[in-house]
XYZ file of N, CA, C and O in Angstrom:
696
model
N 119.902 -62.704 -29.775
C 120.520 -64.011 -29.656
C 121.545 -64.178 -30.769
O 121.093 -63.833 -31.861
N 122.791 -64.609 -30.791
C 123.894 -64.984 -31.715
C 123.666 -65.589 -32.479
O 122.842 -66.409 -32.075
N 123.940 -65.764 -33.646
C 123.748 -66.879 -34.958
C 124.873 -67.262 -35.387
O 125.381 -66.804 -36.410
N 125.517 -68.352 -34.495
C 126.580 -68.878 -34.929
C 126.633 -69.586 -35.887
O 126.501 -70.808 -35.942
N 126.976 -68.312 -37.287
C 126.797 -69.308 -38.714
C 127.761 -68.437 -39.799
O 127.782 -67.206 -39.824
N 128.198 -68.918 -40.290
C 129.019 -68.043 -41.379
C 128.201 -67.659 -42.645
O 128.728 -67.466 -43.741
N 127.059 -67.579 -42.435
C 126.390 -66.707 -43.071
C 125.207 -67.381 -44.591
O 124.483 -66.838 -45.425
N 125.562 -68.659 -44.286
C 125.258 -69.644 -44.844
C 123.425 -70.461 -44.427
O 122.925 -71.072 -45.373
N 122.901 -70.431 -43.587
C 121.981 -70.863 -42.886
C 121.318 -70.110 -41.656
O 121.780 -69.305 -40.848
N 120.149 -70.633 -41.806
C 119.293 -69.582 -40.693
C 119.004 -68.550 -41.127
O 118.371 -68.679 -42.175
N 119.189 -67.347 -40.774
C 118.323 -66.247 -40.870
C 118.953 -65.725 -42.388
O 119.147 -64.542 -42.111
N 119.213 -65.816 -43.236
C 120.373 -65.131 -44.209
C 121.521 -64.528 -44.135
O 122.552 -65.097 -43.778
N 121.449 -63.408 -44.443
C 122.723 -62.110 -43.917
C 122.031 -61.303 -43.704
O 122.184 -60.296 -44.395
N 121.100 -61.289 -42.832
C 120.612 -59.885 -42.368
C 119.974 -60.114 -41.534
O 118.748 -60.163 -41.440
N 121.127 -60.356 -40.513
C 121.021 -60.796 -38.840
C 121.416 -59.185 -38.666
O 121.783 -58.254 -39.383
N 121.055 -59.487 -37.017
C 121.228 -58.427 -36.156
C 122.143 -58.547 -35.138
O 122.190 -57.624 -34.325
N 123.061 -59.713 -34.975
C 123.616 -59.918 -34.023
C 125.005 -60.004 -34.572
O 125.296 -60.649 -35.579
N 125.806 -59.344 -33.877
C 127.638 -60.288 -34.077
C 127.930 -61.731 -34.228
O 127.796 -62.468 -33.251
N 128.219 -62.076 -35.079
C 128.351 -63.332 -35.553
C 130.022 -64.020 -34.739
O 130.465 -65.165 -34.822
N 130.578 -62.895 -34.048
C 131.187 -63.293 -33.030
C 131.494 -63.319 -31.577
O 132.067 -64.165 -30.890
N 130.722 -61.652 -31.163
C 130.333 -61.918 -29.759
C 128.846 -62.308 -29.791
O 128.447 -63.290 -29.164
N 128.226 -61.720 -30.347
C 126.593 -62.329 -29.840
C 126.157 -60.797 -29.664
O 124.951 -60.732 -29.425
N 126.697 -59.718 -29.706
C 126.679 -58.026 -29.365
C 125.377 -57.985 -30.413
O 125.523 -58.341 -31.582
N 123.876 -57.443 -29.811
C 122.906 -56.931 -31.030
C 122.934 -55.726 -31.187
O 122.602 -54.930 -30.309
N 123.434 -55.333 -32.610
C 123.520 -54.254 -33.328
C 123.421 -54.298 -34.774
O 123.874 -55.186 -35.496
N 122.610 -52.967 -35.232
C 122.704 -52.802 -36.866
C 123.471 -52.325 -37.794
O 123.242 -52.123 -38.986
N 124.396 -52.160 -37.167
C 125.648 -51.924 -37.705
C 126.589 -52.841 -37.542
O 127.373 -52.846 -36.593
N 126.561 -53.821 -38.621
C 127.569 -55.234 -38.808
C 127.930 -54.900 -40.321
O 127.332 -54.344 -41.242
N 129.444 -55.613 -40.126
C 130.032 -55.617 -41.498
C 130.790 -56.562 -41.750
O 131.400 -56.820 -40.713
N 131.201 -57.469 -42.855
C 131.671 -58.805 -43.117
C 132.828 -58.456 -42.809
O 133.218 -57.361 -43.215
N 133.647 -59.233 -42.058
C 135.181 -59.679 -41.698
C 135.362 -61.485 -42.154
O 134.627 -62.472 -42.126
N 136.510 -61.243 -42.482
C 137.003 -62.483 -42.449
C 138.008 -62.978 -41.102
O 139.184 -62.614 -41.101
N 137.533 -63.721 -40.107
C 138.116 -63.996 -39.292
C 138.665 -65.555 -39.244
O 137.946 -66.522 -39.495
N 140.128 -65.637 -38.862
C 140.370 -67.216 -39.413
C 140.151 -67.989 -40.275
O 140.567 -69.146 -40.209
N 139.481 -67.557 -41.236
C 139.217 -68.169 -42.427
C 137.806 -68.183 -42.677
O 137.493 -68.499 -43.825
N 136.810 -67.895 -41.815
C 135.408 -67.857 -41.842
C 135.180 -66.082 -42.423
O 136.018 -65.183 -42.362
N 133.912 -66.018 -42.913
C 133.572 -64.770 -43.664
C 132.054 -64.532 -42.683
O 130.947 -64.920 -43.055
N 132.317 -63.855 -41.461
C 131.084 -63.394 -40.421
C 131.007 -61.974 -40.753
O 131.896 -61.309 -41.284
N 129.619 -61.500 -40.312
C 129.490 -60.732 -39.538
C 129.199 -60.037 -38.609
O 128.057 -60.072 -38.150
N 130.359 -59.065 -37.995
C 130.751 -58.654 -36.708
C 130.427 -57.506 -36.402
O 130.382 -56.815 -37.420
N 130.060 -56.686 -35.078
C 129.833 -55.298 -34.764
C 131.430 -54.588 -34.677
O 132.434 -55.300 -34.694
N 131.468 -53.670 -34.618
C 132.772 -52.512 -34.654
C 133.772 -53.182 -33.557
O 134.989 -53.254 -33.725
N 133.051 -53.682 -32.358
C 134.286 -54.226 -31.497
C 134.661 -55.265 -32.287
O 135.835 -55.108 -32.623
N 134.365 -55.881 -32.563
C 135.272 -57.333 -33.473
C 136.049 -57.042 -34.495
O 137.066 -57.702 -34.711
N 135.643 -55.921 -35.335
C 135.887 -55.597 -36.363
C 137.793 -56.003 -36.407
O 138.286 -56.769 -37.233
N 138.708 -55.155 -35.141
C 139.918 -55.513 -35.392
C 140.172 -56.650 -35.312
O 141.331 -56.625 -34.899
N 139.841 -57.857 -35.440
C 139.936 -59.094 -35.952
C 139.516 -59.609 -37.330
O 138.796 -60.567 -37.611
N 140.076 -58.832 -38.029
C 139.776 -59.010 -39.250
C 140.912 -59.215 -40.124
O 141.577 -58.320 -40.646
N 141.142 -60.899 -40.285
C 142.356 -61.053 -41.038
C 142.581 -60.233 -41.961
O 143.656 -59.657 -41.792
N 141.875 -59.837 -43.130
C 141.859 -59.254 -44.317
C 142.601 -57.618 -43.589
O 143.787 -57.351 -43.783
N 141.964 -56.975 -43.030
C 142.813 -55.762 -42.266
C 144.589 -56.041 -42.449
O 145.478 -55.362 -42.962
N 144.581 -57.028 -41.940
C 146.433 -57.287 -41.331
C 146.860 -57.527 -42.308
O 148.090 -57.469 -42.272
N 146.122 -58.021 -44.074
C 147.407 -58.320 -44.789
C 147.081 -57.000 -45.950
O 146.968 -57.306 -47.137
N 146.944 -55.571 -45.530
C 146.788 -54.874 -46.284
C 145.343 -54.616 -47.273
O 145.352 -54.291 -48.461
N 144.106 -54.868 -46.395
C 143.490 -54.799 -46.953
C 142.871 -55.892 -48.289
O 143.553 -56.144 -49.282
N 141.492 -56.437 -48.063
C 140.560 -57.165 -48.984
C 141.027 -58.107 -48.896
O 142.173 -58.058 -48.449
N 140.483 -59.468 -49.241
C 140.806 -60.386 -48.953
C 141.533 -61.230 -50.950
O 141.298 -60.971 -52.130
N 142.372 -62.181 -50.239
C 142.844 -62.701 -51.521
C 142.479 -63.865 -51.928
O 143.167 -64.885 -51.891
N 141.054 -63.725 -52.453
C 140.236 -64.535 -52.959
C 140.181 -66.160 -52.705
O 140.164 -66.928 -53.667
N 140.162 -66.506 -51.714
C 140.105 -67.840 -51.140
C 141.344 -68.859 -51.847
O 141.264 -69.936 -52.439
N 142.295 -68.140 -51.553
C 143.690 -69.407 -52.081
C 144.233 -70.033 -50.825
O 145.062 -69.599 -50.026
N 143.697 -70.930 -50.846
C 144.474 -71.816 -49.991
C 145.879 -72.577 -50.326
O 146.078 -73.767 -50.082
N 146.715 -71.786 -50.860
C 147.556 -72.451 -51.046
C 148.851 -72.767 -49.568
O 149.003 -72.053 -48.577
N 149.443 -73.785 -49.846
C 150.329 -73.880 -49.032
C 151.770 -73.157 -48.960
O 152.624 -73.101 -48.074
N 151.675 -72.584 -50.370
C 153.035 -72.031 -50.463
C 152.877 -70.517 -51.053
O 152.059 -70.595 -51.969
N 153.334 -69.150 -50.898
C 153.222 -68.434 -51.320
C 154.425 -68.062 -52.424
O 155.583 -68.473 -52.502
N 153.642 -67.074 -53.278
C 154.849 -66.498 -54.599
C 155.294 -65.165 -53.626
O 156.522 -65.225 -53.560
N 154.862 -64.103 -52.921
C 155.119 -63.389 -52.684
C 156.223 -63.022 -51.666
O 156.700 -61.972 -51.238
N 156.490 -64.815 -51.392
C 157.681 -64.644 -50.278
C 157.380 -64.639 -48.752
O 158.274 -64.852 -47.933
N 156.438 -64.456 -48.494
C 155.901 -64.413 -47.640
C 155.630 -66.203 -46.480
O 154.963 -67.038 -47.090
N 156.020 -66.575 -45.286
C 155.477 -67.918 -45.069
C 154.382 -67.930 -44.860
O 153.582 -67.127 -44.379
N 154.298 -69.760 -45.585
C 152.430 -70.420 -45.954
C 152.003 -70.107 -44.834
O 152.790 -69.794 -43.941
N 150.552 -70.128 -44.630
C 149.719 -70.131 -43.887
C 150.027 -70.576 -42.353
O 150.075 -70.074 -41.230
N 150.271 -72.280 -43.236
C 150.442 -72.897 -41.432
C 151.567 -72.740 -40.502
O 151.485 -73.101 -39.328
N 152.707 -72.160 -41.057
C 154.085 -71.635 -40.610
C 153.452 -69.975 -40.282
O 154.187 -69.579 -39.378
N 152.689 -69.129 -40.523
C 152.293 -68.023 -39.786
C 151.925 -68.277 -38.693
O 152.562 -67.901 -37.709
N 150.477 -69.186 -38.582
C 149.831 -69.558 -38.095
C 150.671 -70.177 -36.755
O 150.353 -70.014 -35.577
N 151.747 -70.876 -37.237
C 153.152 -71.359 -35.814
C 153.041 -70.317 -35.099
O 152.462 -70.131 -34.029
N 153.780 -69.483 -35.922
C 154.572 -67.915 -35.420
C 153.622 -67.469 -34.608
O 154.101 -66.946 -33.602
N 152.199 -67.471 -34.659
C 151.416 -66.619 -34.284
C 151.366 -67.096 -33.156
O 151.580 -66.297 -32.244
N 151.088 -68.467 -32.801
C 151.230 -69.037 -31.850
C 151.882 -69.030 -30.731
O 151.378 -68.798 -29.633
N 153.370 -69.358 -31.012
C 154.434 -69.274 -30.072
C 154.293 -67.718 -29.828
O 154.161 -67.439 -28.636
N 154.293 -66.989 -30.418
C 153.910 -65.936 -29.918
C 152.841 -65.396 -28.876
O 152.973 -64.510 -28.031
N 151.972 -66.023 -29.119
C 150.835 -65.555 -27.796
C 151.060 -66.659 -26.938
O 150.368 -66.632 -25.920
N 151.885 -67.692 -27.064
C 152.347 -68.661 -25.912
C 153.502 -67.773 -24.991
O 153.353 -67.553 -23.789
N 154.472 -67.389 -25.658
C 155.385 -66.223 -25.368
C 154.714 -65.252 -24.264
O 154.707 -65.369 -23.039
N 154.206 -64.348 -25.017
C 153.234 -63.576 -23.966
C 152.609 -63.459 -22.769
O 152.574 -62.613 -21.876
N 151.947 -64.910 -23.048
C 151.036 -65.617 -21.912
C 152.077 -66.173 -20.878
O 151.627 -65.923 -19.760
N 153.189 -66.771 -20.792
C 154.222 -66.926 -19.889
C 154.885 -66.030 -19.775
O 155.659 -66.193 -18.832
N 154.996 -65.173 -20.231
C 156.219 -64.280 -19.535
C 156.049 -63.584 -18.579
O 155.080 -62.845 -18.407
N 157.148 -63.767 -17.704
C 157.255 -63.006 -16.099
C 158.397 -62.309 -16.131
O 159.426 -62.937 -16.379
N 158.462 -61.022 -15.915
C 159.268 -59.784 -16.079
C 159.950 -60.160 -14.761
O 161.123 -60.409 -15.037
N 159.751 -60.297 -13.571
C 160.173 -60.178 -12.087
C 161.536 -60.580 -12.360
O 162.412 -59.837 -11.917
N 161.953 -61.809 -13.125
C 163.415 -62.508 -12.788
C 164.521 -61.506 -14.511
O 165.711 -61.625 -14.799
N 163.951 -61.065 -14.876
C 164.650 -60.532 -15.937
C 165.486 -58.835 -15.365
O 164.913 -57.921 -14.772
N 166.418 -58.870 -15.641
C 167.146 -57.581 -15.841
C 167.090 -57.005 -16.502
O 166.870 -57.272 -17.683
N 167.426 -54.989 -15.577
C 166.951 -54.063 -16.725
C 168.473 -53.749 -17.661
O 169.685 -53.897 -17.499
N 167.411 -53.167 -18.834
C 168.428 -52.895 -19.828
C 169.382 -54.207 -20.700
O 170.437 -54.112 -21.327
N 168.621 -55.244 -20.461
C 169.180 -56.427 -20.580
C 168.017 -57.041 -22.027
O 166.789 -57.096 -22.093
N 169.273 -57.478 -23.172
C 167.890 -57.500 -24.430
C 167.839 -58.699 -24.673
O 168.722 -59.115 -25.423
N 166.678 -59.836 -24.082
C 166.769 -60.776 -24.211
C 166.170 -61.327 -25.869
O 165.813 -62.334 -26.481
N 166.286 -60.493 -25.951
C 165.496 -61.109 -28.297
C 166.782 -60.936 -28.983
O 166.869 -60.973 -30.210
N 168.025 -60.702 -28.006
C 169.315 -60.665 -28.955
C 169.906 -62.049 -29.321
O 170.911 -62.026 -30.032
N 169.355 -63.410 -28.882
C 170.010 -64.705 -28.480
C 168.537 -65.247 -29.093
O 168.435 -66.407 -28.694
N 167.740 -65.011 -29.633
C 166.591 -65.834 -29.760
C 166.825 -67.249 -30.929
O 167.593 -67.332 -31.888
N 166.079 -67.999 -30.521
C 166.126 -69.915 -30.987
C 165.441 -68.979 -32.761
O 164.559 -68.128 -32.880
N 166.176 -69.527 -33.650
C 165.283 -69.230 -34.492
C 164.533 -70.882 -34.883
O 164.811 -71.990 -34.423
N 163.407 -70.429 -36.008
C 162.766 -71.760 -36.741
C 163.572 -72.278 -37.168
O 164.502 -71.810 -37.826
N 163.240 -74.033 -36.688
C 164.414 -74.720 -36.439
C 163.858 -75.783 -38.006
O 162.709 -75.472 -38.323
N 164.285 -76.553 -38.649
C 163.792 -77.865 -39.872
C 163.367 -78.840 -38.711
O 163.747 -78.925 -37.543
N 162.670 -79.373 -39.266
C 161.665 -80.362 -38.319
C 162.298 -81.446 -37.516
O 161.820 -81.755 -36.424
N 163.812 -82.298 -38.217
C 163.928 -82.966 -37.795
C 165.567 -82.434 -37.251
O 166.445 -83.249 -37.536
N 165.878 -81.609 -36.770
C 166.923 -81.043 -36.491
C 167.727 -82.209 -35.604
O 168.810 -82.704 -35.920
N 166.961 -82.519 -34.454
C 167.807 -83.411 -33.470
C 168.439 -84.722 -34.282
O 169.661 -84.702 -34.132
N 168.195 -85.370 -34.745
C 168.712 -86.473 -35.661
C 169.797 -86.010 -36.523
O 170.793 -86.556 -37.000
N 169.179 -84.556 -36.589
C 170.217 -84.295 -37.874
C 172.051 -84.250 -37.450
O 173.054 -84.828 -37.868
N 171.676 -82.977 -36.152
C 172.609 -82.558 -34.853
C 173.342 -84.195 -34.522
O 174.530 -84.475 -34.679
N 172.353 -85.036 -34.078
C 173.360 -86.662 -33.736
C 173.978 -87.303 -34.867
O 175.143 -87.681 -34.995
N 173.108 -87.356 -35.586
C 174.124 -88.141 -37.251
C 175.284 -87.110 -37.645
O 176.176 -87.760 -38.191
N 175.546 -86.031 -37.590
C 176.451 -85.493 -37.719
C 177.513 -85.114 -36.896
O 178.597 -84.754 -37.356
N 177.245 -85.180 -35.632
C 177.832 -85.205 -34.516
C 178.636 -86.630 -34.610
O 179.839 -86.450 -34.803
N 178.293 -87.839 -34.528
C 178.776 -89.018 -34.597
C 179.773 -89.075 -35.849
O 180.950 -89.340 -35.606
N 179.304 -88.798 -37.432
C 179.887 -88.891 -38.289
C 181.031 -87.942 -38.393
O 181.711 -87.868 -39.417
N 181.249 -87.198 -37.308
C 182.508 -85.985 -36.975
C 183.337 -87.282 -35.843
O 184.488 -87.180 -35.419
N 182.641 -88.121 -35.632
C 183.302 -88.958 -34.398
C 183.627 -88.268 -32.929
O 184.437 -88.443 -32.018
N 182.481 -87.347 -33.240
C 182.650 -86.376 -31.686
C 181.810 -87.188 -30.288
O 180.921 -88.037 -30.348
N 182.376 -86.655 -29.221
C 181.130 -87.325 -28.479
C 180.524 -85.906 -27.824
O 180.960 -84.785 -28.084
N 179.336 -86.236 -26.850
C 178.639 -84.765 -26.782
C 179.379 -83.961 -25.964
O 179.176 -82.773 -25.712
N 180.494 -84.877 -25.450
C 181.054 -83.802 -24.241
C 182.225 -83.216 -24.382
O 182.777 -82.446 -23.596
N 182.720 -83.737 -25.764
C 184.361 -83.056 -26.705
C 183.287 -82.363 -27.448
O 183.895 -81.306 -27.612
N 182.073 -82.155 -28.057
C 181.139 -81.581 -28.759
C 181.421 -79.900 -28.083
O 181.992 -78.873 -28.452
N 180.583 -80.402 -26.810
C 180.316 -79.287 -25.972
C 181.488 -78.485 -25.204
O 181.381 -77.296 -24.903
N 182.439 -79.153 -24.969
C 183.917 -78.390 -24.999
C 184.573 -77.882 -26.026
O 185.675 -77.368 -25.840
N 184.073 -77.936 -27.131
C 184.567 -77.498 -28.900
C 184.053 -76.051 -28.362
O 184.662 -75.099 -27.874
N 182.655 -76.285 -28.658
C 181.880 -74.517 -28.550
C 181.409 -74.221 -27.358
O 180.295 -73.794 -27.052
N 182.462 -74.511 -26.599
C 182.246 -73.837 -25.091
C 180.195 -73.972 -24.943
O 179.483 -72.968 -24.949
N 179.815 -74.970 -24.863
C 178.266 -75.151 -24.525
C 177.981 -76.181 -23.280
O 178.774 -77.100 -23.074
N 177.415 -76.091 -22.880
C 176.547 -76.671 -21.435
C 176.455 -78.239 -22.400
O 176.159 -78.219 -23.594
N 176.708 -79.314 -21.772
C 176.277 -81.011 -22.625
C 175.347 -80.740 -22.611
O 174.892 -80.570 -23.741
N 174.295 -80.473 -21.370
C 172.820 -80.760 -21.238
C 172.394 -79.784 -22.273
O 171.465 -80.425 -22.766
N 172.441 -78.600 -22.980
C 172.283 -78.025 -24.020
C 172.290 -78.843 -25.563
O 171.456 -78.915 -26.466
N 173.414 -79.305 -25.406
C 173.631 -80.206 -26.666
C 172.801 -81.501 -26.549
O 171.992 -81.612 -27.470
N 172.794 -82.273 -25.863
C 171.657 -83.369 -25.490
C 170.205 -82.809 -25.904
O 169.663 -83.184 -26.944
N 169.660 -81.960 -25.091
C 168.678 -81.293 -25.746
C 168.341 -81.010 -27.365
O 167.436 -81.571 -27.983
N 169.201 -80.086 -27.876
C 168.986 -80.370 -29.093
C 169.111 -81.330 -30.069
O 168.594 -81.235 -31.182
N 169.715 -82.161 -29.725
C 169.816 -83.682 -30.200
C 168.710 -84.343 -29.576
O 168.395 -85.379 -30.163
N 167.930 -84.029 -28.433
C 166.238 -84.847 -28.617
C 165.341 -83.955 -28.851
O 164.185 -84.056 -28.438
N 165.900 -82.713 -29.731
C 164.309 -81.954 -30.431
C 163.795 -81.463 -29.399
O 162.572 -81.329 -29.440
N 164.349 -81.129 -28.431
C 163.882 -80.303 -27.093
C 164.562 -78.852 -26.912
O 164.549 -78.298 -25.813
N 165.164 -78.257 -28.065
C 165.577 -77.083 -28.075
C 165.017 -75.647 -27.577
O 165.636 -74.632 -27.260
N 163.701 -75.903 -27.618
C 163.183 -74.499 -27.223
C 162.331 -74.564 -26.159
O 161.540 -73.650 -25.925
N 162.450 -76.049 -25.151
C 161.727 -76.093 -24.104
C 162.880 -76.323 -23.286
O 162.736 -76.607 -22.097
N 164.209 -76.210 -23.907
C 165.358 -76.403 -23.067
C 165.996 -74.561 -22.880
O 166.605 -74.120 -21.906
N 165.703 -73.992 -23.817
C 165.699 -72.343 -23.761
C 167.165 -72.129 -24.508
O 167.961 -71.216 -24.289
N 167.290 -73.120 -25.362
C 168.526 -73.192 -26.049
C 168.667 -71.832 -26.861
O 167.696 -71.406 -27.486
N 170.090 -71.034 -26.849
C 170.128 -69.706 -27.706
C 170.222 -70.167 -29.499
O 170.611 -71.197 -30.050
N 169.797 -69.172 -29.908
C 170.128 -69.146 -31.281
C 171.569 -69.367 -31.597
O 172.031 -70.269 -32.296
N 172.325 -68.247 -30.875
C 173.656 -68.877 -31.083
C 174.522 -69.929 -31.333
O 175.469 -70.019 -32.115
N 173.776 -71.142 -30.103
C 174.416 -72.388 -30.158
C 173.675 -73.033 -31.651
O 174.366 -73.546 -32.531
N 172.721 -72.951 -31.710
C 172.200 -73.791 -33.159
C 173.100 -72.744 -33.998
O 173.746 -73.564 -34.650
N 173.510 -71.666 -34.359
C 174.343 -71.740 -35.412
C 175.949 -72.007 -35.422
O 176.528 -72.062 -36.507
N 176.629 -72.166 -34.256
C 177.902 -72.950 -33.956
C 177.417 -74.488 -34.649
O 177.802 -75.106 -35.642
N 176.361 -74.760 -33.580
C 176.688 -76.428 -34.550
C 176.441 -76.145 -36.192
O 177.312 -76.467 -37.001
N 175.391 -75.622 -36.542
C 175.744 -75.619 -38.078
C 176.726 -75.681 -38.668
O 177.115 -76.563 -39.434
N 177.456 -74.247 -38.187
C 178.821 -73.904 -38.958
C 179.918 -75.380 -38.415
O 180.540 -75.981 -39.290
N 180.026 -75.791 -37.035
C 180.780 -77.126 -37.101
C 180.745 -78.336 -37.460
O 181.687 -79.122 -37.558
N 179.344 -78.545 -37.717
C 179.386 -79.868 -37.899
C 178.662 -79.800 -39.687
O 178.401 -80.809 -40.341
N 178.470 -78.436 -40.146
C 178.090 -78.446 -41.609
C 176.877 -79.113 -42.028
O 176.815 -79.889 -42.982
N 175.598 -78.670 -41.029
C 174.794 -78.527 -41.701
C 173.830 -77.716 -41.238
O 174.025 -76.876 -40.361
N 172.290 -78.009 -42.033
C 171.376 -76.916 -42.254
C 170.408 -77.101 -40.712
O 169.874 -78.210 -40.707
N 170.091 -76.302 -39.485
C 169.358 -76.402 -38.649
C 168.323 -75.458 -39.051
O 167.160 -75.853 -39.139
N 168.676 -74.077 -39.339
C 167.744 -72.862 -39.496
C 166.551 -73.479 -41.023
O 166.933 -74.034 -42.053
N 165.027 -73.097 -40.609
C 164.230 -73.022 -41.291
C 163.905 -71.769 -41.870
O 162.942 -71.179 -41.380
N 164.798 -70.999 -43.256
C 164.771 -69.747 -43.661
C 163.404 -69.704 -44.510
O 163.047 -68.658 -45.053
């Protein structure tokens, strides 16, 4: 039977079961998975955060910001996301071959980009449709990113860095 416990209560640490499938075996070894410290049989094992960042774990810092350059936690944690959202929708059938669609990709956008895109847009005294005839763009493109709907509108990277460079300011989250 499983002991869904991080190792803290119930039987001690010297269960017999996977502390993430429920698999009974005597051969378990501590992983850190998501932030919990279980242990797992050999199939779980590649879920072991500590694995992916080079080995052992770095001693419970929760910090929000890293020295190493690297993005915090909860900005991985995005990435990781949209990523297996990515995955999980994608349908090859309507795509062309030899055709590289990660050459145009939306990058991480600053949170409040659309406001930013309209206050600057206006303060150029543009409207969206001399906007969108400037950099040869679709309005409904530019509308979009002006309501923060950029990447459910399938907006390219490209166009977020035209408006940067025209209207002078910061969209990309480096």
């Amino acid at each position: 039977m499983p002991k869904y416990s991080t190792g803290g209560g119930g039987g001690g640490n010297d269960g017999d079961s996977c502390e993430l499938c429920g698999r009974s075996t005597s051969k378990l070894r501590r992983a850190n998975v998501a932030g919990a410290d279980l242990l797992v049989c050999s199939d779980c094992a590649p879920h072991d955060d500590s694995q992916h960042r080079g080995g052992g774990s770095s001693g419970g810092s929760s910090s929000s910001s890293s020295s190493d350059g690297k993005p915090n936690r909860k900005k991985r944690a995005a990435q990781r996301q949209a990523k297996m959202y990515d995955q999980a929708q994608g349908d090859s059938k309507h795509w062309e071959k030899g055709t590289n669609y990660e050459k145009d990709r939306l990058p991480y956008l600053v949170s409040d980009y659309g406001d930013v895109v309209a206050d600057a847009r206006q303060e150029a005294g543009l409207s969206v449709e001399e906007l969108a005839a400037e950099l040869d763009a679709e309005e409904s493109d530019i509308d979009a990113v002006e309501q923060g709907r950029a990447t459910r509108a399938d907006v390219g990277g490209s166009l977020i860095r035209a408006l940067e460079e025209r209207l002078g300011v910061t969209l990309v989250d480096e």
